[in-house]
Every structure is written in C-alpha cells, then in structure tokens.
C-alpha positions as a printed NumPy array, in Angstrom:
array([[ 97.143, 109.625,  43.373],
       [ 95.014, 106.65 ,  43.506],
       [ 91.866, 106.593,  41.284],
       [ 89.24 , 105.105,  42.916],
       [ 85.292, 104.924,  40.748],
       [ 83.36 , 106.865,  43.457],
       [ 80.649, 104.05 ,  43.11 ],
       [ 83.166, 101.43 ,  44.462],
       [ 84.046, 103.977,  47.269],
       [ 80.679, 103.974,  47.988],
       [ 79.983, 100.891,  48.547],
       [ 82.734, 100.123,  50.732],
       [ 81.455, 103.004,  52.775],
       [ 78.49 , 101.17 ,  53.213],
       [ 79.573,  97.757,  53.738],
       [ 82.734,  98.074,  55.495],
       [ 82.29 , 101.549,  57.455],
       [ 84.918, 100.62 ,  59.854],
       [ 87.607,  99.391,  57.147],
       [ 87.472, 101.811,  54.118],
       [ 90.965, 102.135,  53.344],
       [ 91.831,  98.782,  54.261],
       [ 88.866,  97.237,  52.117],
       [ 89.935,  99.544,  48.8  ],
       [ 93.767,  98.566,  49.182],
       [ 92.542,  95.292,  49.381],
       [ 90.381,  95.48 ,  46.591],
       [ 93.075,  97.917,  44.298],
       [ 95.295,  95.095,  44.905],
       [ 93.121,  91.984,  44.464],
       [ 91.413,  93.623,  40.869],
       [ 93.008,  96.714,  40.237],
       [ 89.001,  98.058,  40.663],
       [ 88.096,  95.887,  37.634],
       [ 84.418,  94.556,  38.509],
       [ 85.149,  91.578,  35.535],
       [ 88.434,  90.484,  36.896],
       [ 88.925,  86.76 ,  36.93 ],
       [ 91.453,  85.079,  38.561],
       [ 93.153,  81.799,  39.965],
       [ 92.506,  80.191,  36.974],
       [ 92.559,  76.258,  37.018],
       [ 92.434,  73.473,  34.38 ],
       [ 90.014,  70.406,  34.048],
       [ 91.165,  67.793,  31.915],
       [ 87.797,  65.958,  30.498],
       [ 87.7  ,  63.276,  27.361],
       [ 91.242,  64.482,  26.897],
       [ 90.359,  68.069,  26.247],
       [ 91.747,  70.855,  28.911],
       [ 89.109,  72.976,  30.314],
       [ 90.515,  76.789,  32.189],
       [ 87.949,  77.895,  34.554],
       [ 88.312,  81.105,  36.507],
       [ 88.005,  80.126,  40.351],
       [ 88.076,  83.936,  41.702],
       [ 86.187,  86.693,  40.761],
       [ 85.243,  90.424,  41.026],
       [ 86.526,  93.364,  42.743],
       [ 87.394,  91.279,  46.064],
       [ 88.294,  88.258,  43.897],
       [ 86.355,  85.711,  46.104],
       [ 87.322,  82.55 ,  45.286],
       [ 84.997,  79.946,  44.985],
       [ 86.476,  77.394,  47.333],
       [ 86.332,  80.303,  50.179],
       [ 84.445,  83.15 ,  50.617],
       [ 83.235,  82.969,  47.112],
       [ 81.593,  79.627,  47.483],
       [ 78.325,  79.96 ,  48.245],
       [ 78.205,  81.256,  44.703],
       [ 79.767,  78.128,  42.691],
       [ 76.786,  77.479,  40.43 ],
       [ 75.997,  80.973,  39.88 ],
       [ 79.499,  82.226,  39.82 ],
       [ 78.756,  85.315,  37.105],
       [ 76.688,  87.011,  40.329],
       [ 80.233,  87.324,  42.087],
       [ 80.93 ,  89.94 ,  39.212],
       [ 77.905,  92.478,  40.386],
       [ 79.732,  94.937,  42.115],
       [ 77.637,  95.203,  45.172],
       [ 77.464,  91.687,  45.667],
       [ 81.193,  91.191,  45.718],
       [ 81.51 ,  94.245,  47.797],
       [ 79.012,  93.253,  50.473],
       [ 80.418,  89.409,  50.775],
       [ 84.071,  90.67 ,  50.657],
       [ 83.117,  93.278,  53.283],
       [ 82.119,  90.504,  55.554],
       [ 84.915,  88.226,  54.994],
       [ 87.229,  90.728,  55.326],
       [ 85.549,  91.279,  58.876],
       [ 85.722,  88.011,  59.848],
       [ 89.864,  88.029,  58.916],
       [ 90.307,  90.84 ,  60.643],
       [ 88.419,  89.431,  63.845],
       [ 90.087,  85.816,  63.874],
       [ 93.205,  88.033,  64.774],
       [ 92.856,  90.794,  67.092],
       [ 94.992,  93.41 ,  67.169],
       [ 96.996,  92.093,  64.302],
       [ 95.662,  93.714,  61.352],
       [ 98.475,  92.313,  59.118],
       [ 97.51 ,  88.81 ,  59.756],
       [ 93.757,  89.816,  58.909],
       [ 94.892,  91.102,  55.526],
       [ 97.202,  87.557,  54.927],
       [ 93.818,  85.861,  55.757],
       [ 91.956,  87.688,  53.572],
       [ 94.584,  86.354,  50.431],
       [ 95.219,  82.565,  51.717],
       [ 92.761,  82.   ,  54.117],
       [ 92.207,  81.772,  57.871],
       [ 93.31 ,  78.738,  58.556],
       [ 96.694,  78.907,  56.232],
       [ 97.312,  82.575,  58.45 ],
       [ 97.279,  80.511,  61.438],
       [100.098,  78.354,  60.653],
       [103.655,  79.508,  61.793],
       [105.028,  79.655,  58.225],
       [102.575,  82.559,  56.885],
       [104.587,  85.428,  57.462],
       [107.509,  85.209,  54.581],
       [105.688,  85.106,  51.304],
       [102.726,  85.683,  51.964],
       [103.599,  89.291,  53.829],
       [106.216,  89.903,  50.925],
       [103.863,  89.452,  48.023],
       [100.328,  90.411,  49.394],
       [100.521,  92.12 ,  52.588],
       [103.307,  95.055,  52.141],
       [101.464,  95.982,  48.638],
       [ 98.244,  96.06 ,  50.183],
       [ 99.532,  98.01 ,  53.492],
       [101.267, 100.528,  50.925],
       [ 97.768, 101.489,  49.231],
       [ 96.719, 101.708,  52.287],
       [ 99.03 , 104.279,  53.456],
       [ 98.297, 106.507,  50.475],
       [ 95.015, 105.911,  50.957],
       [ 94.897, 106.755,  54.658],
       [ 97.128, 109.879,  53.582],
       [ 94.192, 111.032,  51.017],
       [ 96.292, 110.391,  48.214],
       [ 93.426, 109.472,  46.283],
       [ 90.585, 110.799,  44.503],
       [ 87.214, 109.848,  43.209],
       [ 86.238, 109.355,  39.45 ],
       [ 83.335, 108.92 ,  37.669],
       [ 82.582, 105.837,  35.571],
       [ 79.886, 104.198,  33.653],
       [ 78.412, 102.665,  36.854],
       [ 77.588, 105.763,  39.053]])
C-alpha cells in the first residue's frame, strides 16, 4: 500500500488531471514524496576548495539544467511543493506529447530529457533503472493500492 500525503495528491490532481497516477509514480520514484529532496549533486572546485551543490530539487526533482532551469538563481523556490508540482506537471506533459502513443518513452524523457529519449539507445539503461520502477508504482496506483495520509502541510 502506497501512502501519499493528501496535499501532494491534491496538487497533482490540480496540475496533472489527465495523468494523476503517472505523475504520482514519478514523484514517488524521484523524491519518495519528500518536498525537500535534493539530488544529482555536482562538485565544483574553486581556489583549491571543493564545493558540492545539489542540481535537482523537490518532489519532481527538477534539474537546474533541465525543467528547473528558470530557477538557477533561486533554486530553493523549487522546494515549494505547489511550484514544483506545477512545473513538473508541465514538463511531464511536454515529455508525453513528444512521444505520442509511447507513454514509457515519455516517462523516460522526464528522467533523461527529451533529446536523450529520442536516441535509439534510450531504452535499455533508462528503461530498466527508471521506467520499470515508475510503471510498477503506476500500476499499484491504478489498482487503487494507495491511501491518502495527513501531513503537516495539509
């Protein structure tokens, strides 16, 4: 049984009404429903000192070189759940529309970018490591194997 914070469900319902279970499965895979999740860390060296910075933020793990690029100067704004879900919904829609009739490739594009998903080699690595887990979670959600839970942000 997948537990979904009810405020996240309501946001996804608002911004992804045609793809509720797909979007929820992506959020579960990307952040485990943690709105403060940080990922894809990169190391920069300046003056012989290493600095580590997160490159992807929030529920949908919006990457600063991808769907979250408009927030490069203020990436903490991507940690606002409504902002993140709204942007990730738009990006997911764009990814799905880029591959009509091939939802799995659209899901892959969400993770690796549309141009990478267009490559003939997209399938094996990204399919096994990303698409399969997302589709498995989506199947559980489609079968109503989830419950909404209260959280401090409700």
